[in-house]
Short mmCIF file of C-alpha atoms and ligand atoms in Angstrom, two decimals:
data_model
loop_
_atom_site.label_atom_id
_atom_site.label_comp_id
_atom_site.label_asym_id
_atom_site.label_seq_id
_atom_site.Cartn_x
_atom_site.Cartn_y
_atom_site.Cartn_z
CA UNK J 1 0.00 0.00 0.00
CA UNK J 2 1.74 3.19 -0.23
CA UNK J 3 2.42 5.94 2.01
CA UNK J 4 3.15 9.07 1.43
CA UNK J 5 5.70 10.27 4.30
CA UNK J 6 4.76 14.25 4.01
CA UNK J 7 8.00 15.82 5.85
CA UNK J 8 7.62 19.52 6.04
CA UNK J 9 9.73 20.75 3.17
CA UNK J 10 7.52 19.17 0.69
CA UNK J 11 5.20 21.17 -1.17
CA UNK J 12 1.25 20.40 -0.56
CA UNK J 13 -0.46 21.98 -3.30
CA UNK J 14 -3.34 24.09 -2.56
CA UNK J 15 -6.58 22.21 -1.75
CA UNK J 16 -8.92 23.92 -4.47
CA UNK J 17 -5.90 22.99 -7.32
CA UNK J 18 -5.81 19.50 -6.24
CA UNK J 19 -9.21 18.97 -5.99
CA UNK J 20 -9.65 20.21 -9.56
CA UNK J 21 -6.40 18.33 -11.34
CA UNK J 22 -8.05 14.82 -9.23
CA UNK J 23 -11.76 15.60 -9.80
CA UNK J 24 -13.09 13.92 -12.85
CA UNK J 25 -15.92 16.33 -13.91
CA UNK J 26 -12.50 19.34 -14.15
CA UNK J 27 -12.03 17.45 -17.58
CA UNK J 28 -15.32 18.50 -18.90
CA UNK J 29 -14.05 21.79 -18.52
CA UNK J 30 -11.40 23.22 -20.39
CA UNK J 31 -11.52 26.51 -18.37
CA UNK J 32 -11.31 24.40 -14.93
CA UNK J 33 -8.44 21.80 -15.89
CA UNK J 34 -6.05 24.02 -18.41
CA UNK J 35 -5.36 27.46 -15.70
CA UNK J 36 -4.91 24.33 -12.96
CA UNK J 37 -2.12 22.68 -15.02
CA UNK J 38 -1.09 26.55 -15.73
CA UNK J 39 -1.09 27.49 -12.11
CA UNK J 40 1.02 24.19 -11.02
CA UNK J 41 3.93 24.17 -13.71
CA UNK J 42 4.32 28.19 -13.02
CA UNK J 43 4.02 27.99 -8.97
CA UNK J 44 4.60 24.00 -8.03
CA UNK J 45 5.23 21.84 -10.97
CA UNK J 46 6.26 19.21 -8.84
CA UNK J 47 4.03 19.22 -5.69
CA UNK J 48 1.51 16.87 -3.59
CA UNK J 49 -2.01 16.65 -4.01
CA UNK J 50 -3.92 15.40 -0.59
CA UNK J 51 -7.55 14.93 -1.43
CA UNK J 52 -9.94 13.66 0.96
CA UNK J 53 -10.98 9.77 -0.01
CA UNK J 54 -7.22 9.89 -2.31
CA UNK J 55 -3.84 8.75 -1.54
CA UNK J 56 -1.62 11.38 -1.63
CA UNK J 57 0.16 11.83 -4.78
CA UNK J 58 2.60 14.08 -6.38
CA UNK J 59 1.34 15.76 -9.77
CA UNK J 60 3.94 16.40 -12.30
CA UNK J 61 2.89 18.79 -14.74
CA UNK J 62 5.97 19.56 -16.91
CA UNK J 63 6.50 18.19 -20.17
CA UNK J 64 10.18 17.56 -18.88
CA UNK J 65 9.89 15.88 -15.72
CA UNK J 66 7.10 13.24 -17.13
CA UNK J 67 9.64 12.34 -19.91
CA UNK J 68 12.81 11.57 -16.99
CA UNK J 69 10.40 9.49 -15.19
CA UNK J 70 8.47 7.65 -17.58
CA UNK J 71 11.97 7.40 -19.27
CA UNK J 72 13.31 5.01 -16.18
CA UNK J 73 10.79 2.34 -16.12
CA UNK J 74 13.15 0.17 -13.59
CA UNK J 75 13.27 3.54 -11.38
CA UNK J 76 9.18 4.37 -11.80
CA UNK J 77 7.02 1.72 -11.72
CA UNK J 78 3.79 1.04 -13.23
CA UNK J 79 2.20 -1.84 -11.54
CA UNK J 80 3.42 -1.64 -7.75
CA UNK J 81 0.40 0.24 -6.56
CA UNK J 82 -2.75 0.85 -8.84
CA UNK J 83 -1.40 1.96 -12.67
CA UNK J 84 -5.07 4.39 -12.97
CA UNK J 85 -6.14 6.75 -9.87
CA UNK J 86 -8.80 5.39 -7.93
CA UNK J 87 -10.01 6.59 -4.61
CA UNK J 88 -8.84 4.97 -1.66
CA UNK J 89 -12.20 3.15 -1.02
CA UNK J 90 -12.42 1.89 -4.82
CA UNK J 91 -8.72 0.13 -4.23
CA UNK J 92 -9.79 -1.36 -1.39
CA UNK J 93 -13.03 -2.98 -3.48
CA UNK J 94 -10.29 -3.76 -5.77
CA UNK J 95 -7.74 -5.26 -3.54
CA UNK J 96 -10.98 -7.44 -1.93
CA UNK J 97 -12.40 -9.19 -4.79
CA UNK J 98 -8.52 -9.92 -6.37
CA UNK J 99 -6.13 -11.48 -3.66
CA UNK J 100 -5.01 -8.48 -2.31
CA UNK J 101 -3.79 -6.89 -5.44
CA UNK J 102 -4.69 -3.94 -7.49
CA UNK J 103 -3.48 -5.69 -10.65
CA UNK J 104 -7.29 -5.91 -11.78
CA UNK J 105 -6.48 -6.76 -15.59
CA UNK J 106 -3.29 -8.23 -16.58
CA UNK J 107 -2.48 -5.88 -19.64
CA UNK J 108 0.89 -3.89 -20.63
CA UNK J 109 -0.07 -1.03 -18.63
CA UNK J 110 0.49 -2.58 -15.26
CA UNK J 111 3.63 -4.31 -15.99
CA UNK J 112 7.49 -3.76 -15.23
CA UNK J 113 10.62 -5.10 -16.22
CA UNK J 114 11.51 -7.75 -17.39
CA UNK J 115 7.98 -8.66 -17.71
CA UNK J 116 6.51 -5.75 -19.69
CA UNK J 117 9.21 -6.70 -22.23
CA UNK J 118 8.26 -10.27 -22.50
CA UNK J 119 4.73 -9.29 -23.20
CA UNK J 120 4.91 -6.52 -25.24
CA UNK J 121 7.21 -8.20 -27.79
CA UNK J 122 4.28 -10.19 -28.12
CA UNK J 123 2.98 -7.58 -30.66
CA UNK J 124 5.52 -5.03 -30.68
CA UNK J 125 6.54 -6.16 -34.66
CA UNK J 126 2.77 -6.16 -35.27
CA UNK J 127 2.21 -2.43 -34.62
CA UNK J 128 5.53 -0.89 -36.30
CA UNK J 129 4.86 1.56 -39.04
CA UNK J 130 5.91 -1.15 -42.29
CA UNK J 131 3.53 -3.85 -40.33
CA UNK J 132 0.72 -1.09 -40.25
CA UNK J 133 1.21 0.08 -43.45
CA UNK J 134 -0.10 -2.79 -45.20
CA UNK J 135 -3.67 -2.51 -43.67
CA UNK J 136 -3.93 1.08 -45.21
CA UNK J 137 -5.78 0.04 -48.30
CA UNK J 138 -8.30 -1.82 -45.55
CA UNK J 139 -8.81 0.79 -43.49
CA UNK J 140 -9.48 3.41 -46.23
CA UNK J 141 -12.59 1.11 -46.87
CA UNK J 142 -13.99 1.93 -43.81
CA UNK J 143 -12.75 5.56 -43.72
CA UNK J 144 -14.71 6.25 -47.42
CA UNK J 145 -17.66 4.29 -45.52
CA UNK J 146 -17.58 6.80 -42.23
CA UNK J 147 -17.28 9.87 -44.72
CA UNK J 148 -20.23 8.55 -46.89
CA UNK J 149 -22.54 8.53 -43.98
CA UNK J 150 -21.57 12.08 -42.71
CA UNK J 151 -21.81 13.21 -46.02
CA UNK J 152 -25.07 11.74 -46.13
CA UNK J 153 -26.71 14.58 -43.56
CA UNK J 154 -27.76 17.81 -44.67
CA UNK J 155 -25.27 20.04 -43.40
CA UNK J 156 -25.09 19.87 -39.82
CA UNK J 157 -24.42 16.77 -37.42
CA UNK J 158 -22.88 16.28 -34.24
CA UNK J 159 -19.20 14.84 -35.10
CA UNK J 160 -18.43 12.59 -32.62
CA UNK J 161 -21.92 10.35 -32.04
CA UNK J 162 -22.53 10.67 -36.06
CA UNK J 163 -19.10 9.88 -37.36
CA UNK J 164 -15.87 10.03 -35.09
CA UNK J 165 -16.83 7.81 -32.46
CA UNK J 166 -17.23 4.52 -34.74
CA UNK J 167 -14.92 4.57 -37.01
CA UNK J 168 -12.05 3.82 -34.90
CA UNK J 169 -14.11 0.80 -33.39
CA UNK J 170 -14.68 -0.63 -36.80
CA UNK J 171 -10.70 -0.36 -37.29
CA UNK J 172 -10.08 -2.32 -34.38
CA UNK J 173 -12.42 -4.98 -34.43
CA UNK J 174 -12.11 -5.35 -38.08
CA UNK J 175 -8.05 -5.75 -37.18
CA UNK J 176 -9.08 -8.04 -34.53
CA UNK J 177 -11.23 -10.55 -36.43
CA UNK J 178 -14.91 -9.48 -34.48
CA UNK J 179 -17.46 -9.41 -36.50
CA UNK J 180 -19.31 -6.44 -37.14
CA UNK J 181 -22.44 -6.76 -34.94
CA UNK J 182 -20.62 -7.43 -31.77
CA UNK J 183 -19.41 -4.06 -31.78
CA UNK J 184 -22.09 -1.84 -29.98
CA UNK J 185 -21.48 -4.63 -27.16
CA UNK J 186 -17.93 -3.53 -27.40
CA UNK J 187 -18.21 -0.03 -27.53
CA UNK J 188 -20.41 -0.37 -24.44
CA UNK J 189 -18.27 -1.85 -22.48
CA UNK J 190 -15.58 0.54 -23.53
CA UNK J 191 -17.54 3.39 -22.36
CA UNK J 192 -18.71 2.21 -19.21
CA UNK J 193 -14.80 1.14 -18.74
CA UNK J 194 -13.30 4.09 -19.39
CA UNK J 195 -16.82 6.35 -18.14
CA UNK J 196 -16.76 5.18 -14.66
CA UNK J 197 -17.35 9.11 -13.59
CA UNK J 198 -19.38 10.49 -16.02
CA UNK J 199 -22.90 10.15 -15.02
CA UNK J 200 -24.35 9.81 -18.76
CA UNK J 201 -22.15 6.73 -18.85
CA UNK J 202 -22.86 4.95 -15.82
CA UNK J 203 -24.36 1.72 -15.75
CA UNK J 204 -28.29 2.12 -14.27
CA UNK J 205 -27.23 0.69 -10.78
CA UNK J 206 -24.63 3.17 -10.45
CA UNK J 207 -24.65 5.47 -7.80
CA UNK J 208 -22.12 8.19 -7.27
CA UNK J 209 -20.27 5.97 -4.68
CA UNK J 210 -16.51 5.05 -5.49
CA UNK J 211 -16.73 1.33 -4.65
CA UNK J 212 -20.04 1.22 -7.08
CA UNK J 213 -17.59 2.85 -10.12
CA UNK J 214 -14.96 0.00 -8.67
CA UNK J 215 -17.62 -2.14 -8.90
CA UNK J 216 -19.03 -1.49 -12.34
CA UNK J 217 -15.29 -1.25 -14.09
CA UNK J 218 -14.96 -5.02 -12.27
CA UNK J 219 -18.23 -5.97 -14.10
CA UNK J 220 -17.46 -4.46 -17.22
CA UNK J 221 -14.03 -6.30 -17.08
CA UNK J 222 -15.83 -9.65 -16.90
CA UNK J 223 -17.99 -8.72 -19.37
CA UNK J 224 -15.06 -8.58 -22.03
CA UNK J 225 -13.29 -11.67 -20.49
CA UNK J 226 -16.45 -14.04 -21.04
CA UNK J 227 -16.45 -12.85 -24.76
CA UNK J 228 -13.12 -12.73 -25.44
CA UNK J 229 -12.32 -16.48 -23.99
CA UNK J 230 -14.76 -17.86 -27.12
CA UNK J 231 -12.89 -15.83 -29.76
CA UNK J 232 -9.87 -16.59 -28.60
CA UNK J 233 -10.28 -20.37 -28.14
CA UNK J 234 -11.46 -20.20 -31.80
CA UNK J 235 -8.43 -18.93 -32.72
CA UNK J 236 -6.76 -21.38 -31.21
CA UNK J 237 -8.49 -23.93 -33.18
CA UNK J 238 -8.35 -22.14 -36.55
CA UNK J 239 -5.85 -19.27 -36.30
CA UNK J 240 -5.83 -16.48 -38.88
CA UNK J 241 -3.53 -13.76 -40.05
CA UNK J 242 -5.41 -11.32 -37.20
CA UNK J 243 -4.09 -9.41 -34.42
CA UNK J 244 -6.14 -12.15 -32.19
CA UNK J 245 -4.95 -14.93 -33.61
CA UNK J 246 -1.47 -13.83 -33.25
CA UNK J 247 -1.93 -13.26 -29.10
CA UNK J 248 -3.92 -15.98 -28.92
CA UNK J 249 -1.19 -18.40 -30.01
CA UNK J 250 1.62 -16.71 -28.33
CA UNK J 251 4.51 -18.02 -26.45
CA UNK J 252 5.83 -16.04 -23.23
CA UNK J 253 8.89 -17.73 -21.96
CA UNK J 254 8.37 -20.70 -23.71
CA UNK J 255 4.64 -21.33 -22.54
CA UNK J 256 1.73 -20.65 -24.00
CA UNK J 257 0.21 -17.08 -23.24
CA UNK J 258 -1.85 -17.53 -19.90
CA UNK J 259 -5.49 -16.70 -20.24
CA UNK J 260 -5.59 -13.64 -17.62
CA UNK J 261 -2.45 -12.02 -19.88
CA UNK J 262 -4.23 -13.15 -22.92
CA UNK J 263 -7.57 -11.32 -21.96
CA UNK J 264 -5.54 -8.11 -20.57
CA UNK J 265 -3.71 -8.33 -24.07
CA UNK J 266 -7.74 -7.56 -25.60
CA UNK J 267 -9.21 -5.49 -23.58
CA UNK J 268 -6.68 -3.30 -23.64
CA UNK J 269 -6.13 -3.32 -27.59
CA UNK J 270 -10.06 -3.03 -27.59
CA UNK J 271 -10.55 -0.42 -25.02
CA UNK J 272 -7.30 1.96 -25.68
CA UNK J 273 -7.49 1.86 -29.39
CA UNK J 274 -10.95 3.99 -30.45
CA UNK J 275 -11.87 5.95 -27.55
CA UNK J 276 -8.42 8.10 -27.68
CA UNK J 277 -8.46 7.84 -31.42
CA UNK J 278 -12.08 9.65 -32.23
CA UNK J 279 -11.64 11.84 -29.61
CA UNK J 280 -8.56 12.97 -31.31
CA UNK J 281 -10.36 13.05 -34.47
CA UNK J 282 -12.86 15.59 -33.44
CA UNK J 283 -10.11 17.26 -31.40
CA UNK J 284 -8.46 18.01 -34.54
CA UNK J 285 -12.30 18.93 -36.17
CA UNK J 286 -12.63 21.47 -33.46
CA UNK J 287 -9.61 23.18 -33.61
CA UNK J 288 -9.56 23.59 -37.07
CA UNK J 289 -13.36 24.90 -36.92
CA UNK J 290 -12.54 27.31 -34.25
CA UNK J 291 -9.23 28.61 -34.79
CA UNK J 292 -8.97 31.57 -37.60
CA UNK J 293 -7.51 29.74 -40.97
CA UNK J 294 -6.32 26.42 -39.87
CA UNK J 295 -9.33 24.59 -41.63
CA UNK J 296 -7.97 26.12 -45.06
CA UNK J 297 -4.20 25.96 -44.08
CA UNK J 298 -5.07 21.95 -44.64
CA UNK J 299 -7.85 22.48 -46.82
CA UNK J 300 -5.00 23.80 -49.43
CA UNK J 301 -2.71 20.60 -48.61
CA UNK J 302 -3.07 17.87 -48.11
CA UNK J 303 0.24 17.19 -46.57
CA UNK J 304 -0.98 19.38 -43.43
CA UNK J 305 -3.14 16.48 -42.10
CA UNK J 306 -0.22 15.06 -40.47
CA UNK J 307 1.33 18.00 -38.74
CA UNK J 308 -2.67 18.65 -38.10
CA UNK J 309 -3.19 15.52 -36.58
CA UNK J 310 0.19 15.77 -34.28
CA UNK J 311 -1.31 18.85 -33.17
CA UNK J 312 -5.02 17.48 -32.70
CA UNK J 313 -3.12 14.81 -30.20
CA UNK J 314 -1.42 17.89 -28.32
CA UNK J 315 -4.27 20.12 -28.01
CA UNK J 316 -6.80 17.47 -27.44
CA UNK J 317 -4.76 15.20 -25.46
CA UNK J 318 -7.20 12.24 -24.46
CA UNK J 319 -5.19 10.47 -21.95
CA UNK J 320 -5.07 12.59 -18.69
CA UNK J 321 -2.84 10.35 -16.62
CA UNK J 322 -1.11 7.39 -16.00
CA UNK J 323 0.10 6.92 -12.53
CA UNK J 324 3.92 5.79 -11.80
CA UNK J 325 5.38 4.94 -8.27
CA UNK J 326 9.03 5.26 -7.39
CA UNK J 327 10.68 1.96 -6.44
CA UNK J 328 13.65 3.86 -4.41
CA UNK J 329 13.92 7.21 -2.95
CA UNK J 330 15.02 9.39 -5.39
CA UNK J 331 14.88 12.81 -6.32
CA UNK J 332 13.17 15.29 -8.78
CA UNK J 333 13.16 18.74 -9.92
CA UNK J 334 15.09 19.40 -6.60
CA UNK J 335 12.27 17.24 -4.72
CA UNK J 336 13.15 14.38 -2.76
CA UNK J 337 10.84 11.32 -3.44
CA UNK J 338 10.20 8.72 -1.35
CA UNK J 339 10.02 4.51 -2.17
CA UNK J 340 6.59 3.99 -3.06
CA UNK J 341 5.49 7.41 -3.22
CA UNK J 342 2.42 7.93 -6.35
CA UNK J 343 3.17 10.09 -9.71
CA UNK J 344 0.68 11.17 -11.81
CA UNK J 345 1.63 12.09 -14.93
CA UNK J 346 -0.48 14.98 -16.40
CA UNK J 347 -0.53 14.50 -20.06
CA UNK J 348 -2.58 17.45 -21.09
CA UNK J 349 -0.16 19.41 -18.87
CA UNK J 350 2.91 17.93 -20.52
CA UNK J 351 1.22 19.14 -23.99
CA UNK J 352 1.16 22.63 -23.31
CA UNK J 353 3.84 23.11 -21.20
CA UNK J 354 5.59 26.69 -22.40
CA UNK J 355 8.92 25.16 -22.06
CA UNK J 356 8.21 23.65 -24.96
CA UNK J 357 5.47 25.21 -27.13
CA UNK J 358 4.71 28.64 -27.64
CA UNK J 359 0.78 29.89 -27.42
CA UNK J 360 0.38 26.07 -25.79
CA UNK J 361 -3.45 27.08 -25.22
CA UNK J 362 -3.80 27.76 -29.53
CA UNK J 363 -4.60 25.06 -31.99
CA UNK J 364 -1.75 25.52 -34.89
CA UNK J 365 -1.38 23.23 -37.32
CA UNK J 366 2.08 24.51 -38.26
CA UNK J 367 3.99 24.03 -35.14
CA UNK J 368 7.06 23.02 -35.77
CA UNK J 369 8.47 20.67 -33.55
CA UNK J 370 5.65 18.94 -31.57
CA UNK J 371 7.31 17.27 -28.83
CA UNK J 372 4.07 16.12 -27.66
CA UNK J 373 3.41 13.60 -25.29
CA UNK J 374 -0.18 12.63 -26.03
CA UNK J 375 1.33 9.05 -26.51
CA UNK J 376 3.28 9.11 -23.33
CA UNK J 377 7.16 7.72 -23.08
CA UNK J 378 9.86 5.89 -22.57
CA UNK J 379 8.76 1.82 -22.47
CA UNK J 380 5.33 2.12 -22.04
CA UNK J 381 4.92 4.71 -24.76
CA UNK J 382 1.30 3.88 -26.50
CA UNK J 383 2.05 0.74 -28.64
CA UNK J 384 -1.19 1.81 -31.07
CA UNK J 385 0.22 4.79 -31.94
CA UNK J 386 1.11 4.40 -35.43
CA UNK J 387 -2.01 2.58 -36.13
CA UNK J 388 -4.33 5.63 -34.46
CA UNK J 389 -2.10 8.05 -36.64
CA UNK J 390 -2.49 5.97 -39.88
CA UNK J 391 -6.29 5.93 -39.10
CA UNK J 392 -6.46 9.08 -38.68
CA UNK J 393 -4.71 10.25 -41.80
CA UNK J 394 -6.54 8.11 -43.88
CA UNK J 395 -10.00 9.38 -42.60
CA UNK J 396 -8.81 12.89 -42.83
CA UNK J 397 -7.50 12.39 -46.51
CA UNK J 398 -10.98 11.02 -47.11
CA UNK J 399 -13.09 13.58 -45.45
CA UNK J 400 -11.11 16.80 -46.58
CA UNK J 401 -12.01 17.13 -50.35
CA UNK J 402 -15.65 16.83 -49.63
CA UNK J 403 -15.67 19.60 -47.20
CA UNK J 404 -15.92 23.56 -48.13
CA UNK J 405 -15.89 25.17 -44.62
CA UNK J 406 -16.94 24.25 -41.51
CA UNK J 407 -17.83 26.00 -38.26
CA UNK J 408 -19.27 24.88 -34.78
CA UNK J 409 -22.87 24.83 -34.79
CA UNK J 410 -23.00 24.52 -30.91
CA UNK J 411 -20.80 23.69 -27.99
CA UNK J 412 -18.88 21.00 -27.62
CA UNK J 413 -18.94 18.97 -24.97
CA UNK J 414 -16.55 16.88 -23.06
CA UNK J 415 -16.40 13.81 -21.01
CA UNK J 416 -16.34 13.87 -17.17
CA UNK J 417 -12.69 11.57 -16.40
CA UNK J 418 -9.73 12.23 -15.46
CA UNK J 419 -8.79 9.02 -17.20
CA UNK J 420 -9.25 8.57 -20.97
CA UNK J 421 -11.51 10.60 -22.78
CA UNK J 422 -13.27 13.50 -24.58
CA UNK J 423 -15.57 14.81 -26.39
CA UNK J 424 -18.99 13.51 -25.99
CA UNK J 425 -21.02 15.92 -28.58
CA UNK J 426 -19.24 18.46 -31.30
CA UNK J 427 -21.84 19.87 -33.34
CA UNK J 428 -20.90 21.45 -36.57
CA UNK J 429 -21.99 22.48 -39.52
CA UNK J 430 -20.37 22.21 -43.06
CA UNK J 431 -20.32 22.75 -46.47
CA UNK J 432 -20.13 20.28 -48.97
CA UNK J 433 -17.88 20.47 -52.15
C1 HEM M 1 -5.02 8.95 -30.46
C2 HEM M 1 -4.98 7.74 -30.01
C3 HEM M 1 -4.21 7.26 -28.81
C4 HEM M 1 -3.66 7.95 -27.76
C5 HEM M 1 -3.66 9.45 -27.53
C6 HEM M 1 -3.03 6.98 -26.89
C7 HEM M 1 -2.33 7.30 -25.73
C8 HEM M 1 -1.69 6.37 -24.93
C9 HEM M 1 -0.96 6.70 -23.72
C10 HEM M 1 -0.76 8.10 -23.14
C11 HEM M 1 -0.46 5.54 -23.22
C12 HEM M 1 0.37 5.38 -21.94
C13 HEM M 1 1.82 5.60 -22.27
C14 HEM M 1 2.73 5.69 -21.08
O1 HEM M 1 2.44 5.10 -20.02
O2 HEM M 1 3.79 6.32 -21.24
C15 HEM M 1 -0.89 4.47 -24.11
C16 HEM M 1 -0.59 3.13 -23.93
C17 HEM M 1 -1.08 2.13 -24.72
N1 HEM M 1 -1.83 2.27 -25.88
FE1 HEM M 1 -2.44 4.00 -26.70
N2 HEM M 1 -3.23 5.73 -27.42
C18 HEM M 1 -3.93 5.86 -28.59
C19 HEM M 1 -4.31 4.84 -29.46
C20 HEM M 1 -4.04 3.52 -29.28
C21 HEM M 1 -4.38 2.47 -30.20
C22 HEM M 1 -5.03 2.67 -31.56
C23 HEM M 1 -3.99 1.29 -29.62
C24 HEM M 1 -4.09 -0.12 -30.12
C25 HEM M 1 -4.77 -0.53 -31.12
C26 HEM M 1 -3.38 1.61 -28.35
C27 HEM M 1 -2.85 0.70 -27.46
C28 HEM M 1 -2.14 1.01 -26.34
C29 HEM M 1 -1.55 0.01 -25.46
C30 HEM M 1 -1.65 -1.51 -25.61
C31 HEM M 1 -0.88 0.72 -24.44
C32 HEM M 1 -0.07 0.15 -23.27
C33 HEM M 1 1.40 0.15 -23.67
C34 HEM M 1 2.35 -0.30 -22.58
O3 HEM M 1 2.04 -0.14 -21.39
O4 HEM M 1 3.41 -0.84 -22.95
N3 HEM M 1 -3.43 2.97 -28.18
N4 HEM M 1 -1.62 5.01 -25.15
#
């Protein structure tokens, strides 16, 4: 369990700025979260956050000190404590129905060396830019599919429920082998797994109680593991060329892939691949619609969509932490960090930190670098990452041409997490060609 020795010299972060960077519903806001991440990299960039019902933690909001820690992955662990903030009360639900540990789904993210290694080999070939490449032709299908049906309303529509949010679903499951009409049951469960705090995507019997949100992420969890054992012992009888297939019939250390690692191996792919991805999408939609002249800065190229969609991942940033605890005393920016003290590492922070990018807060599609860190770092740096870039390209290349302008048509709005997410509803309204 850790503990958090707070000796007087270290900085406690003002209660109302904790409450908001911890808070879920802060993320619906981009008024609330952005001037919080502001505040903390100007006045305590590395500093701890005690919030009733939380462990403490420290919050590390520069762009600098997430990429030194995430960097050392034998220093900063992922999986010694719980890899995703949850309140005290919802690790303890946690720790109650699994043996004591808060390893509740045996997936990449909650590994360390040498393990992590061993498993993400697994796949790592799979998802390299000349393995990806050859599924482009594939994926355009379903790209010139997404782009028929928004095409297909009059003008107006809200992007994300009528074209951002399945698209990146289809990809997935298409690259996994599900067929097409188990995926509202999957994009279900990957709301209600990643919407724990958002009351629109709560599961009826929820209640806004942290062990029920423990409770209803353990439920969703089996919910995925009772589908995924069929497919996969399919596979196992009749393997394919698919990304299934190929976990399915893995070898870790000489054995065959253990069903707990095989199932975190899915949900993860399942879950982390299409949320972050179409929230990205309209990310880079809304930024483009509501900054002066970047819609026709890619409009007139093509060859913008990719330095657009780097900066659709900065600005829109859909991962909002990952937590990391240190495995030795150690030290920081000047801080001295204790053995099994919490990190949580503030993407969204990290992405407009002014160390690194000038006018963080506007959406330019010609920044040049983009050391973003959407995608994290170091070992655990998103695996999916060329695949959600690919996707994203091709659906853009699609879309573009069609489109004469387009402006907002209402306000967006976001997600309530502090985990993955974002935007819920971005109306608009376009143009055709
Ligand atoms: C825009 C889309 C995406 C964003 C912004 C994103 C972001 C991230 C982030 C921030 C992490 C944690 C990295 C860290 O701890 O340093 C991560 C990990 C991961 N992502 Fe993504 N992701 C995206 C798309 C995808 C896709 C399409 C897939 C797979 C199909 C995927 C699979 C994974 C997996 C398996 C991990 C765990 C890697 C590990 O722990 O070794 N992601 N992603």
């Amino acid at each position: 369990m850790a503990t958090l020795i707070t000796a007087p010299s270290r900085p406690k972060i003002p209660d109302d700025i904790a409450q908001i960077v911890i808070a879920p519903k802060s993320y619906a806001d981009d008024k609330v979260i952005y001037p919080a991440f502001k505040w903390l990299r100007e006045n305590m960039p590395l500093g701890i956050a005690e919030v009733d019902g939380y462990d403490p933690l420290w919050i590390v909001t520069k762009n600098a000190d997430i990429k030194l820690i995430e960097r050392d992955a034998k220093l900063f662990h992922s999986g010694d404590h719980n890899a995703v903030l949850t309140t005290q009360a919802g690790d303890a639900f946690t720790r109650s129905m699994n043996n004591g540990s808060l390893r509740v789904i045996s997936s990449l993210t909650y590994m360390d060396p040498p393990e992590h290694g061993a498993f993400r080999s697994i796949t790592s070939n799979w998802f390299l830019p000349g393995r990806i490449s050859k599924l482009e032709e594939q994926i355009r299908v379903l790209a010139r599919r997404s782009v028929d049906h928004l095409l297909s309303f009059d003008g107006e529509c809200d992007f994300v429920q009528d074209f951002a949010l399945h698209y990146p679903l289809r990809v997935i499951m298409t690259l996994f082998g599900v067929p097409p009409e188990d995926e509202p049951r999957m994009l279900k469960l990957t709301q209600e797994f990643f919407g724990v705090h958002d009351p629109e995507e709560q599961r009826p019997e929820m209640i806004d109680d942290p062990v029920a949100a423990a409770k209803m992420w353990y439920a969703s969890l089996q919910d995925f593991y009772g589908y995924f054992d069929d497919l996969s012992a399919e596979r196992r009888r009749n393997p394919t060329d698919d990304l299934l297939s190929l976990i399915a019939n893995s070898q870790v250390n000489g054995k065959p892939i253990p069903r707990e690692e095989a199932n975190g191996y899915y949900v993860a792919i399942a879950t982390a691949g299409h949320d972050t991805t179409s929230s990205t999408t309209a990310g880079g939609m809304h930024g483009m619609a509501s900054f002066a002249g970047q819609f026709d800065i890619v409009k007139a190229d093509p060859a913008m969509i990719k330095p657009m969609i780097e900066e659709a991942l900065r600005w829109a940033c859909p991962v909002k932490h990952f937590m990391r605890n240190a495995t030795a005393d150690t030290e920081v920016r000047g801080q001295s960090i204790g053995a099994m003290d919490r990190l949580m590492m503030c993407y969204p922070s990290g992405c407009r930190d002014e160390d690194v990018f000038t006018d963080p807060d506007t959406f330019d599609v010609r920044r040049t670098p983009n050391s973003h860190i959407a995608f994290g770092f170091g070992p655990h740096m998103c695996l999916g990452q060329h695949l959600a870039k690919l996707e994203m390209r091709v659906l853009f290349e699609e879309l573009m041409p069609h489109l004469e302008s387009v402006e907002l048509a209402g306000a967006p709005k976001m997600v309530e997490t502090n985990f993955v997410g974002g935007y819920k509803k971005l109306p608009i309204r376009f143009r055709k060609k």
